[in-house]
Tab-separated table of C-alpha atoms and ligand atoms in Angstrom:
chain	number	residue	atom	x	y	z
A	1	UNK	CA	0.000	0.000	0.000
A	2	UNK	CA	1.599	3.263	-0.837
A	3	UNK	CA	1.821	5.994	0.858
A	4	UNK	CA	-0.690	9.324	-0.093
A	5	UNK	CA	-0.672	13.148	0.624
A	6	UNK	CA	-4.238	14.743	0.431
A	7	UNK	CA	-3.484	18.079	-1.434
A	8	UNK	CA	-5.673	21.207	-1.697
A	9	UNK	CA	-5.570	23.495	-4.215
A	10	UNK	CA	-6.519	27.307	-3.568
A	11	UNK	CA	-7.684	29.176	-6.673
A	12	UNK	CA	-8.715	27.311	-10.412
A	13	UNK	CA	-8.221	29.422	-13.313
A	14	UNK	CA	-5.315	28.531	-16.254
A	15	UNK	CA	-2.680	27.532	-13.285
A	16	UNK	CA	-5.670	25.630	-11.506
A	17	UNK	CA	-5.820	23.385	-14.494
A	18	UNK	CA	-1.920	23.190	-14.936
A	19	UNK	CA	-1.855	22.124	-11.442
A	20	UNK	CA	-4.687	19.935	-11.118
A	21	UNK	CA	-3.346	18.031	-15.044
A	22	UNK	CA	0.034	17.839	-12.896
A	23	UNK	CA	-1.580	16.226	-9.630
A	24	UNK	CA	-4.182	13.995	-11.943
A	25	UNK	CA	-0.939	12.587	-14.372
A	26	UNK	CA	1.958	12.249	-11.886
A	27	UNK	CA	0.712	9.034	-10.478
A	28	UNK	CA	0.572	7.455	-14.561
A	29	UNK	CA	4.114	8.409	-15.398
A	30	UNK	CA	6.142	8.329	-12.340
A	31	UNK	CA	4.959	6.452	-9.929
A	32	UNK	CA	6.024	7.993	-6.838
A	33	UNK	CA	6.136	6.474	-3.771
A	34	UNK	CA	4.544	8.963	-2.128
A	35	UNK	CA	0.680	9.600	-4.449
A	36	UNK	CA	-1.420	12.068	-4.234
A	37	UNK	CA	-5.009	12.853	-3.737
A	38	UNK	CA	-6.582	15.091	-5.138
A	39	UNK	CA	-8.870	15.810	-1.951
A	40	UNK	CA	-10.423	19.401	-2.267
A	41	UNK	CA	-10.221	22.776	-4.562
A	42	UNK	CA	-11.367	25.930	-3.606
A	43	UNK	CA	-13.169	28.158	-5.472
A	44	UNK	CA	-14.946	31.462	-4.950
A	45	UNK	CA	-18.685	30.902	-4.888
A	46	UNK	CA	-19.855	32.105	-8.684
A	47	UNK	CA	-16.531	29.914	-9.390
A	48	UNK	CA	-18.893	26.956	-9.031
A	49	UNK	CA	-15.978	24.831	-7.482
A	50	UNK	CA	-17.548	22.009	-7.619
A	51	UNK	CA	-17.822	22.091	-11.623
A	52	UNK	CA	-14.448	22.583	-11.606
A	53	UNK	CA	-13.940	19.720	-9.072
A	54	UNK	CA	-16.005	17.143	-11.375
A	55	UNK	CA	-13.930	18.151	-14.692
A	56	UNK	CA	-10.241	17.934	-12.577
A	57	UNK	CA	-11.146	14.683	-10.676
A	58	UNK	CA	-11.193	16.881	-7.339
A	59	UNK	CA	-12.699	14.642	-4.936
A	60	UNK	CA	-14.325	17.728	-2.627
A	61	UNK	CA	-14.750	21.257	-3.851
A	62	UNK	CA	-14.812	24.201	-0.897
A	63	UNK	CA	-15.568	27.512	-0.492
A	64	UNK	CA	-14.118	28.718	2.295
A	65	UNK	CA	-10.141	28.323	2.104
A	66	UNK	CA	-9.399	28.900	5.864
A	67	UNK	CA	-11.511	26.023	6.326
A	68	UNK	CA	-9.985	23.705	3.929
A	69	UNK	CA	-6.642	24.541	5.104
A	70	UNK	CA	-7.109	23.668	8.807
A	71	UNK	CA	-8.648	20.344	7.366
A	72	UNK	CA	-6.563	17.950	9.681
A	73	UNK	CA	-6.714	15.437	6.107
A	74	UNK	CA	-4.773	17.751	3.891
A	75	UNK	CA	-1.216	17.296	4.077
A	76	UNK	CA	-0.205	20.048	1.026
A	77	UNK	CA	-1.408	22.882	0.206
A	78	UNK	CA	-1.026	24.361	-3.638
A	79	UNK	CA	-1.537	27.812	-4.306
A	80	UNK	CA	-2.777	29.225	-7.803
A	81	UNK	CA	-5.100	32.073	-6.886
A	82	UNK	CA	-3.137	35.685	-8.153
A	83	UNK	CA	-0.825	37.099	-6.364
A	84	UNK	CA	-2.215	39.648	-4.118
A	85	UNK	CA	-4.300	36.122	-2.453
A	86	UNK	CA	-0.624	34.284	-2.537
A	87	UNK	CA	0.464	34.986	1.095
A	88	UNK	CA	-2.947	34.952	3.603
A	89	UNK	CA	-3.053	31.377	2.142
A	90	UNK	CA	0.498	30.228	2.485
A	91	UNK	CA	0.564	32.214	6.253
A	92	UNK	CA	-2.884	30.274	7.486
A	93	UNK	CA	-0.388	26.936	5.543
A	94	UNK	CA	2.886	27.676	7.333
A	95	UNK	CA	0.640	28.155	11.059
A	96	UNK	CA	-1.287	25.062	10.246
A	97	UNK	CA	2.086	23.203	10.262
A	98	UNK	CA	1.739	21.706	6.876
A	99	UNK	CA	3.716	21.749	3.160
A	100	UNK	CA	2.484	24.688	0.766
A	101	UNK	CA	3.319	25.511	-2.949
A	102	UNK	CA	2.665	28.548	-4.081
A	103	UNK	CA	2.368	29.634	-8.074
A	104	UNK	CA	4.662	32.391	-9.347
A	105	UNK	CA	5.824	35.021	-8.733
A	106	UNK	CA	5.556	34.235	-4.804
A	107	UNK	CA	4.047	37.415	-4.234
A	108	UNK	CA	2.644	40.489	-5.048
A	109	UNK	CA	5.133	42.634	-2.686
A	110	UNK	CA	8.604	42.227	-1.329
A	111	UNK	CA	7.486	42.802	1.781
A	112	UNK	CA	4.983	39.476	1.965
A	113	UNK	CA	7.166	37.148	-0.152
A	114	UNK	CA	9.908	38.080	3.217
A	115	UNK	CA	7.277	37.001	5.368
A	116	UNK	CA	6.451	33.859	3.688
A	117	UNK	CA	10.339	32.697	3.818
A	118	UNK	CA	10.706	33.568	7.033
A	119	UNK	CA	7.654	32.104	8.434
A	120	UNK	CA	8.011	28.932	6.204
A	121	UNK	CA	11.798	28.856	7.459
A	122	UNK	CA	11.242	29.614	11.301
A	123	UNK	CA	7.915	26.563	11.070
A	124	UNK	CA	10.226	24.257	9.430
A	125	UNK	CA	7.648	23.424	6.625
A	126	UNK	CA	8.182	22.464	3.058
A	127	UNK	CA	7.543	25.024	1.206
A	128	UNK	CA	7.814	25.359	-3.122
A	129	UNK	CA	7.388	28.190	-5.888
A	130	UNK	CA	5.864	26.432	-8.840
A	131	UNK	CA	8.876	27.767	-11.999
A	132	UNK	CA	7.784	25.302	-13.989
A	133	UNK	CA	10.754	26.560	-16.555
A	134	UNK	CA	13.457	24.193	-14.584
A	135	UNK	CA	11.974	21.170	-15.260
A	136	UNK	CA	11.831	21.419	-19.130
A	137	UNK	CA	14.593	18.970	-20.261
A	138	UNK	CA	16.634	21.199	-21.854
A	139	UNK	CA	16.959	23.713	-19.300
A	140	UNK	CA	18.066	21.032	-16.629
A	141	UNK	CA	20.585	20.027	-18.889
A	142	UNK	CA	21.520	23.204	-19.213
A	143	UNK	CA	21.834	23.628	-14.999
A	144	UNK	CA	24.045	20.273	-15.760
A	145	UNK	CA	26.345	21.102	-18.291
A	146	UNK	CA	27.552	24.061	-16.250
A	147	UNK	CA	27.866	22.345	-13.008
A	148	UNK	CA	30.058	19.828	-15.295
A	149	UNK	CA	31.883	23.104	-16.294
A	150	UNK	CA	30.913	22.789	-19.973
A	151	UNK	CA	31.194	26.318	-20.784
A	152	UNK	CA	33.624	27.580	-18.436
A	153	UNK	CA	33.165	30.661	-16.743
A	154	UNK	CA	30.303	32.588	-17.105
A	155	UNK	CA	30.899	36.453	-18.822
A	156	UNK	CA	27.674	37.122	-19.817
A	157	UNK	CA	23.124	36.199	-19.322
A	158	UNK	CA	20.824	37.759	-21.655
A	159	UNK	CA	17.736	36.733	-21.517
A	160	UNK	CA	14.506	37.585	-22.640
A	161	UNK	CA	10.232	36.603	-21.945
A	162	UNK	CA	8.035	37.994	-24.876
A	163	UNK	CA	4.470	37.546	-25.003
A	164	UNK	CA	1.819	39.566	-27.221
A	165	UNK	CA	-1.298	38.815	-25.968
A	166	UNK	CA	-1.796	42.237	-23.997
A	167	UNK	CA	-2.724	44.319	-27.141
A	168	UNK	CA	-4.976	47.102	-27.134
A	169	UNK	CA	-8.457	45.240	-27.279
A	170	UNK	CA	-7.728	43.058	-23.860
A	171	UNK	CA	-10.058	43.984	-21.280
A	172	UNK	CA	-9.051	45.200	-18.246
A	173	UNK	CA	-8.521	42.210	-15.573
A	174	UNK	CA	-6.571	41.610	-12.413
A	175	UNK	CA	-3.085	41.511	-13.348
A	176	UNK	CA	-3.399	45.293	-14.937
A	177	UNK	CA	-4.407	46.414	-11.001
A	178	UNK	CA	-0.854	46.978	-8.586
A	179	UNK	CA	-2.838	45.663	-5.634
A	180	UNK	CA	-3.869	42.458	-7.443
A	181	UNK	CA	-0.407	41.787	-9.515
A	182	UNK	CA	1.911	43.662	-7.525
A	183	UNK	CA	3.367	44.468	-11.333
A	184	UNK	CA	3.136	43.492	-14.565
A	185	UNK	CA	5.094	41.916	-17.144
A	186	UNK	CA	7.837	42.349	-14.862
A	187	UNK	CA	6.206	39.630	-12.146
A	188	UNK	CA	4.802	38.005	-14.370
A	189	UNK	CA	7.380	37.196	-16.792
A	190	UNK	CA	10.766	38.434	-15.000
A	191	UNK	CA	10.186	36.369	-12.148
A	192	UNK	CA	10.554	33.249	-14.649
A	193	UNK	CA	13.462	34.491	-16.665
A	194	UNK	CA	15.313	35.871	-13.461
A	195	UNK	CA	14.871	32.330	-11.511
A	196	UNK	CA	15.943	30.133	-14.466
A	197	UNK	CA	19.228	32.092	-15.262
A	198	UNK	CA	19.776	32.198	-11.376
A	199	UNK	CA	19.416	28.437	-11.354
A	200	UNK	CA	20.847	27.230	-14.001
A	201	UNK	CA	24.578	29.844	-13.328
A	202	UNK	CA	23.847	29.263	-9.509
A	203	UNK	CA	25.235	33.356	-9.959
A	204	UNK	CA	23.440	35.974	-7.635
A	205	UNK	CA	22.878	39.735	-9.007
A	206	UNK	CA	24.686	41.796	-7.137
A	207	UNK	CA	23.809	45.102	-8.485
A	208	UNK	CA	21.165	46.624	-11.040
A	209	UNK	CA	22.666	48.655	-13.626
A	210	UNK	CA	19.455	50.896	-14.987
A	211	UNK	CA	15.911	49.485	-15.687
A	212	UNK	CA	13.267	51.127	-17.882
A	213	UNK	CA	9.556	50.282	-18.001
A	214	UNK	CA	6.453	51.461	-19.486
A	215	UNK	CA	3.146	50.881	-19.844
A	216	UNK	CA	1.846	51.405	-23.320
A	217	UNK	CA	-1.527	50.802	-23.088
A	218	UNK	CA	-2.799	53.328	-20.248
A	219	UNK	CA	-6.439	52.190	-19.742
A	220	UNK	CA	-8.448	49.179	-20.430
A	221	UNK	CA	-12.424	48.983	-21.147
A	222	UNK	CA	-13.993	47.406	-18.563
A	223	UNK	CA	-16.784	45.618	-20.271
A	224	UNK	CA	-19.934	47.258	-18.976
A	225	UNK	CA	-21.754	44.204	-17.229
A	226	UNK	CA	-20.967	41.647	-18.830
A	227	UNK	CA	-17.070	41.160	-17.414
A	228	UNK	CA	-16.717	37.338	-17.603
A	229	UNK	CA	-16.154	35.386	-14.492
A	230	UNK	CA	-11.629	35.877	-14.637
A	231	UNK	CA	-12.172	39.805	-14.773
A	232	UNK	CA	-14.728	39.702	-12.013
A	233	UNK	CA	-13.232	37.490	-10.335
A	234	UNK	CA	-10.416	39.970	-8.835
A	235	UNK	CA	-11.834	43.451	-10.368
A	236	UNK	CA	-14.676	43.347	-7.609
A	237	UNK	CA	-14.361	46.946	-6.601
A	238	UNK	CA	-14.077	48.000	-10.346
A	239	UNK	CA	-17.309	49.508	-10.904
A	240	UNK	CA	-18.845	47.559	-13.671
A	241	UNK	CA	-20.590	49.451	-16.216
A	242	UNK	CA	-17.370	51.814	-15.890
A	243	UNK	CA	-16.383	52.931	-19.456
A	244	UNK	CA	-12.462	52.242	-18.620
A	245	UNK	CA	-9.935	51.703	-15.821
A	246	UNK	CA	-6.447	52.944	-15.706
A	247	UNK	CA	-3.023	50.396	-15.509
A	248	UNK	CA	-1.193	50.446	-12.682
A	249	UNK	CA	1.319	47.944	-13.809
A	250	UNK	CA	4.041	47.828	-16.561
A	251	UNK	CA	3.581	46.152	-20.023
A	252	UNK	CA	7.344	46.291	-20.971
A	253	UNK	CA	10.413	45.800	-18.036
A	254	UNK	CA	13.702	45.726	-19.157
A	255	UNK	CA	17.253	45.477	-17.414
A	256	UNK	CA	20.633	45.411	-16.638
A	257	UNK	CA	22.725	43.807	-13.894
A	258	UNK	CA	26.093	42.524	-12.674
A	259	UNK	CA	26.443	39.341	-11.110
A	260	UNK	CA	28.723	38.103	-7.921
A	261	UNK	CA	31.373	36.523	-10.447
A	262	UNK	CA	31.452	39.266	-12.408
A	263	UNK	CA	29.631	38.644	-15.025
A	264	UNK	CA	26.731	40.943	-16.455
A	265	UNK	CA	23.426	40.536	-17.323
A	266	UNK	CA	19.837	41.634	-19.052
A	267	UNK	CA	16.495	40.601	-18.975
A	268	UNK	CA	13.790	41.445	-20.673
A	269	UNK	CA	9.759	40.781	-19.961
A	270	UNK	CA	7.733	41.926	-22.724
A	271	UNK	CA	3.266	41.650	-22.897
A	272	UNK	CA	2.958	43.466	-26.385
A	273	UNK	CA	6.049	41.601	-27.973
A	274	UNK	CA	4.185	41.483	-31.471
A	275	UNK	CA	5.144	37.717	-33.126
A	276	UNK	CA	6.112	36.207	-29.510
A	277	UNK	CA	3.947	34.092	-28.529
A	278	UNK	CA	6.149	32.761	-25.132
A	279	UNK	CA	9.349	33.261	-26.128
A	280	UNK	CA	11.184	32.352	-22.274
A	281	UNK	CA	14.616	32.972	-23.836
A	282	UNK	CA	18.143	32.722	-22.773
A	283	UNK	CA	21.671	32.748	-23.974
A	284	UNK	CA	24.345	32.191	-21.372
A	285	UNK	CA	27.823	32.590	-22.961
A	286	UNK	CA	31.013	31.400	-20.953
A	287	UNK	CA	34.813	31.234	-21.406
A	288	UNK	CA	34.559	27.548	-23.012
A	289	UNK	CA	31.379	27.796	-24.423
A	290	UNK	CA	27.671	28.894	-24.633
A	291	UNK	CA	24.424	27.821	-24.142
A	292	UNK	CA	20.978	28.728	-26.086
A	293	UNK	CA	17.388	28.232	-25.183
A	294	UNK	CA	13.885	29.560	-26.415
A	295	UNK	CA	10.577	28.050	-24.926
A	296	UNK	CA	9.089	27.797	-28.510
A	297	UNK	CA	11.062	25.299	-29.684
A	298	UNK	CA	11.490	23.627	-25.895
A	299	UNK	CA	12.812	20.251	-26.628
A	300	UNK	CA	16.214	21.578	-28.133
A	301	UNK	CA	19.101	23.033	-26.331
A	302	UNK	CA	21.421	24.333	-28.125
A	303	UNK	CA	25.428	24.139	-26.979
A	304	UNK	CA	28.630	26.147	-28.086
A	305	UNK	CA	31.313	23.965	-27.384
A	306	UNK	CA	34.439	26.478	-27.695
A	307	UNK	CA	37.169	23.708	-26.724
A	308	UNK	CA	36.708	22.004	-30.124
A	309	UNK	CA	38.900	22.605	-33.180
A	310	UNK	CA	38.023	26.194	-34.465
A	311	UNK	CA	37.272	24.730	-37.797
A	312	UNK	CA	34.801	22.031	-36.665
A	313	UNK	CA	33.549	24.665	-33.862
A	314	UNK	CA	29.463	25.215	-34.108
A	315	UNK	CA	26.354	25.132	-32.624
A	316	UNK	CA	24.897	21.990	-31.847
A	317	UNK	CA	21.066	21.773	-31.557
A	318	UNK	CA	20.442	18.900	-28.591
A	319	UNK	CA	17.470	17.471	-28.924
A	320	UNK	CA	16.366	16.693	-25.192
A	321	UNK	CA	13.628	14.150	-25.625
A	322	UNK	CA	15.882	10.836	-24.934
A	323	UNK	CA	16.167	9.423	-22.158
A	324	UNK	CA	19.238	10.276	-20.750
A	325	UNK	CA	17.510	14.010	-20.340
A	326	UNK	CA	15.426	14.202	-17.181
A	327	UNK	CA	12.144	13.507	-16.329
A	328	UNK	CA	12.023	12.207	-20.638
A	329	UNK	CA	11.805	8.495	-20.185
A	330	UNK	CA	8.626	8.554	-17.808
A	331	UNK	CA	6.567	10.328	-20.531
A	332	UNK	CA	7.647	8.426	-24.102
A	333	UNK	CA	10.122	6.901	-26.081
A	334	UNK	CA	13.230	8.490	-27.746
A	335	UNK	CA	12.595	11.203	-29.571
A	336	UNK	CA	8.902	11.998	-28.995
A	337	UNK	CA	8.479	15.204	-27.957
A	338	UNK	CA	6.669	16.721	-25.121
A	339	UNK	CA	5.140	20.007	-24.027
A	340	UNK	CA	4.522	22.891	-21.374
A	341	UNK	CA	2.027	20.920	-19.561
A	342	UNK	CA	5.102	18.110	-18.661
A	343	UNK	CA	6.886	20.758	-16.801
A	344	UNK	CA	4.261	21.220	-13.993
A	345	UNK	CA	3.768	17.180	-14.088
A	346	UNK	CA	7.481	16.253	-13.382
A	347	UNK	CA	7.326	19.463	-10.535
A	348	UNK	CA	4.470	17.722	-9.172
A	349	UNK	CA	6.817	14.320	-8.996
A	350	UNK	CA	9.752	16.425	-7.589
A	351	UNK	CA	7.530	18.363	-4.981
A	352	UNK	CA	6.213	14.275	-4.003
A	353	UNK	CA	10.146	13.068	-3.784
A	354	UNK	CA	11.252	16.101	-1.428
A	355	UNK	CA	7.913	15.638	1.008
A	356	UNK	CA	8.724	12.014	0.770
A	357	UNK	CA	12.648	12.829	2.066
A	358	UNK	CA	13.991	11.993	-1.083
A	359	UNK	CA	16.022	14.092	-3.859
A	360	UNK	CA	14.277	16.013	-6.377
A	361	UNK	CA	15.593	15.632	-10.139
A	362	UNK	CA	16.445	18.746	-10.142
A	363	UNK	CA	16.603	21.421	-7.263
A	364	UNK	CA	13.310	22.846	-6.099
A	365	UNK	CA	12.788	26.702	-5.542
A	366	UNK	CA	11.738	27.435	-1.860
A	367	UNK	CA	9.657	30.283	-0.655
A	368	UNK	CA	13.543	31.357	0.645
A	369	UNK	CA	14.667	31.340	-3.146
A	370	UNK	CA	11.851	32.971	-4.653
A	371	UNK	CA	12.036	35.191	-2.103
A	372	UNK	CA	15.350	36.217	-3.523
A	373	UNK	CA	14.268	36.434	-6.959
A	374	UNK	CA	12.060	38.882	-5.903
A	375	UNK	CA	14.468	41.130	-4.381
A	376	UNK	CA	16.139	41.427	-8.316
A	377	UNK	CA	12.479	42.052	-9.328
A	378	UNK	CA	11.908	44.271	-6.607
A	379	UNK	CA	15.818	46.505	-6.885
A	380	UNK	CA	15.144	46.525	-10.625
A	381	UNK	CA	11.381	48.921	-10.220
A	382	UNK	CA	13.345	51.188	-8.140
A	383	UNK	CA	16.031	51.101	-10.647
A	384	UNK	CA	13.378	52.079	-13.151
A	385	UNK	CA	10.961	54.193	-10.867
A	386	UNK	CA	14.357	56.376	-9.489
A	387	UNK	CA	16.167	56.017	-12.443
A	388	UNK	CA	19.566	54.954	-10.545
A	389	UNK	CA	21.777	51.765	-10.306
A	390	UNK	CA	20.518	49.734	-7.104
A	391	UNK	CA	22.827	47.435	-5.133
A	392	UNK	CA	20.916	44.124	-3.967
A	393	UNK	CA	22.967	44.819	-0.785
A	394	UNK	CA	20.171	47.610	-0.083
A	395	UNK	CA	16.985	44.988	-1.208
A	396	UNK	CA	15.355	43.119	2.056
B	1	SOE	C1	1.252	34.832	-18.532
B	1	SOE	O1	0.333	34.868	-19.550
B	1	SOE	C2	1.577	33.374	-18.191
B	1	SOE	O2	0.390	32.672	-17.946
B	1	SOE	C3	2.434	33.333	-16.943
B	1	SOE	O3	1.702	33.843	-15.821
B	1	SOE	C4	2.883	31.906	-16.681
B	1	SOE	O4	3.718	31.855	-15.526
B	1	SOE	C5	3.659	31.404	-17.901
B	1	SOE	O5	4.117	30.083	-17.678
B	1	SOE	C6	2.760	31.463	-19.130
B	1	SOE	O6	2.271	32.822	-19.316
C-alpha cells in the first residue's frame, strides 16, 4: 500500500488546471512512492468549485479556504489564486504546520514574499514556488552542463520573456491592477526568466545597472456588465458598467545587472512583444562555451562547445527528448516530444520526492529562493521608478 498526501488546491483558473493536469498525471508516469489525492479545490462561490472539481477529478470542492486549510486530512497545500491572495493562504499553511506551494511570482510585494520565507523557514515546513521553466529537459541540462563546467566561466546572461497577448483590445482584468499583480510583465514574466538564469549559473545579481519600463496601453475597457467570471473574479471593486480603468502595472520591463562573479546581465519581460507568442529565452555565454534556449522550440538546447577545433567549432542543436535528459523516459520513447504541460507534471513528482525525504531531479525553488528572486524584481522597479543603479545589498 503506498503511501498518499491529500493536497488542496486554492484558486482554479489557467494555473488551476496546470496544477490539477500535474496532480491527476503524476501518479501514470512516475509512480512515486509517495501519491497524491486530489482531496479538495477551492473556489470562490460564482466559481462553481464544484464544476471545476467534477472536470479535474477533485474529490471535494470548498468555499471557504481557511476552512480547507485547517482540514486535519490535507497534508499540502497548492496555491494558484493571483498574487495579491498568494500569502494569507500560504501564512494560514505555514501556522497550520503543513507543506504549501505557491504559483509564481511568490508574491505580489517584497514585503509578503519576506514574510512567507521567514515564516516557512522559522515553522520548518516544506515550502515550493511552482517555476515550472526548470523542469523542461533542456533547461536542466543546461543547470548540468555548467555544473560539469561545460562552458567555463560565465561572462555574460541575456535573456529575454516575450508575449503579445496584452494588445490594445484586452479587457481590463486583475493583473493590470498593482494591488492584485503587484506588477506586470515584470512579475509576471521576470520572475521566470530571473529564476531560471539564477538556477541554471547558480550566480546571484549583485547590483542593477538601470531598468526602464512602461506601460503602453494606459487604460483598459472594462466591459460594462458583462465582465466574464476571470475579470470579475479579482476586479470586484471595479465599478462595472465603468467605461475604462487605468493600468497600474508595466507592459514592458527591461534590465541590466552585474552578477557576484562578475559577469553581467539583461532581462527582458515583454506583454505586447508582437510575433512572440512565449518566447522564455536565454543565452548564457562562458569562457569555453555557450548555451541557447527559447521556450518555442522547448525540446532543443542548443550548446557552443568552444574547446573544439576552431574549424569544426558550431552550434549543436540537442534534442532533449531521450532518455538520458530528465524527467524524458517517464513520458515516451526516444525522440517523442513533449510540451509545457510536462513541466508542472514532473514538478508535481519532484515536490512528491522532497515531502517524501527523497532528492528532487532537479533542485526545487523554496519560498527562501523565490524570495530572492524577488528582491532582483523588486531593486530593478526602483532602478526604473528612481532612475539609478541599485545594489541588492540595499533589497530586504
Ligand atoms: C502569462 O500569460 C503566463 O500565464 C504566466 O503567468 C505563466 O507563468 C507562464 O508560464 C505562461 O504565461
Amino acid at each position: 500500500m503506498s503511501k498518499t498526501i491529500n493536497v488542496a488546491m486554492i484558486g482554479q483558473g489557467f494555473m488551476g488546471r496546470s496544477h490539477s493536469n500535474a496532480w491527476g498525471q503524476v501518479k501514470r508516469f512516475f509512480k512515486p512512492e509517495l501519491m497524491p489525492v486530489l482531496h479538495t479545490v477551492y473556489g470562490m462561490e460564482f466559481e462553481n468549485p464544484k464544476a471545476f472539481a467534477d472536470v479535474w477529478d477533485w474529490q471535494n470542492a470548498s468555499t471557504n479556504w481557511e476552512e480547507t486549510i485547517k482540514d486535519p486530512a490535507i497534508g499540502l497545500i497548492d496555491i494558484v489564486t493571483p498574487n495579491f491572495m498568494h500569502a494569507p493562504p500560504a501564512q494560514a499553511a505555514i501556522a497550520a504546520g503543513k507543506a504549501v506551494a505557491c504559483e509564481k511570482p511568490i508574491s505580489a510585494t517584497l514585503e509578503e514574499a519576506r514574510e512567507m520565507s521567514q515564516a516557512a523557514e522559522k515553522a520548518g515546513v516544506e515550502s515550493f514556488v511552482w517555476f515550472c521553466y526548470r523542469r523542461t529537459p533542456a533547461v536542466a541540462l543546461a543547470y548540468k552542463l555548467v555544473r560539469d563546467g561545460m562552458i567555463g566561466d560565465i561572462r555574460h546572461i541575456r535573456a529575454t520573456y516575450l508575449q503579445e497577448w496584452a494588445d490594445d483590445s484586452v479587457p481590463f482584468a486583475w493583473r493590470f491592477k498593482k494591488a492584485y499583480a503587484g506588477s506586470g510583465a515584470h512579475g509576471d514574466l521576470n520572475a521566470h526568466i530571473v529564476d531560471m538564469t539564477r538556477f541554471i549559473s547558480g550566480l546571484e545579481v549583485t547590483e542593477i545597472c538601470g531598468a526602464i519600463t512602461e506601460t503602453f496601453v494606459k487604460e483598459r475597457v472594462v466591459p460594462d456588465g458583462n465582465m466574464t467570471d476571470e475579470e470579475l473574479r479579482y476586479s470586484k471593486d471595479i465599478k462595472t458598467g465603468a467605461v475604462k480603468a487605468a493600468v497600474e502595472v508595466d507592459d514592458t520591463t527591461l534590465f541590466l545587472c552585474r552578477f557576484d562573479n562578475g559577469a553581467i546581465g539583461s532581462y527582458e519581460a515583454a506583454r505586447q512583444a508582437t510575433g512572440n507568442y512565449n518566447r522564455n529565452a536565454f543565452e548564457i555565454n562562458g569562457t569555453k562555451g555557450s548555451l541557447k534556449f527559447n521556450f518555442e522550440d522547448m525540446n532543443y538546447l542548443e550548446f557552443f562547445d568552444a574547446t573544439r577545433p576552431r574549424p569544426i567549432q558550431g552550434w549543436t542543436k540537442i534534442l532533449c527528448t531521450n532518455a538520458v535528459h530528465p524527467y524524458v523516459g517517464n513520458y515516451w520513447p526516444d525522440g517523442h516530444l513533449i510540451g509545457y504541460e510536462h513541466g508542472f507534471t514532473s514538478m508535481a513528482y519532484d515536490i512528491l520526492l522532497q515531502l517524501n525525504g527523497q532528492t528532487p531531479t532537479v533542485p526545487l525553488a523554496s519560498f527562501t529562493d523565490a524570495y530572492n528572486t524577488q528582491r532582483v524584481l523588486e531593486a530593478a522597479l526602483i532602478s526604473a521608478n528612481e532612475k539609478k543603479w541599485v545594489n541588492m545589498s540595499d533589497v530586504k
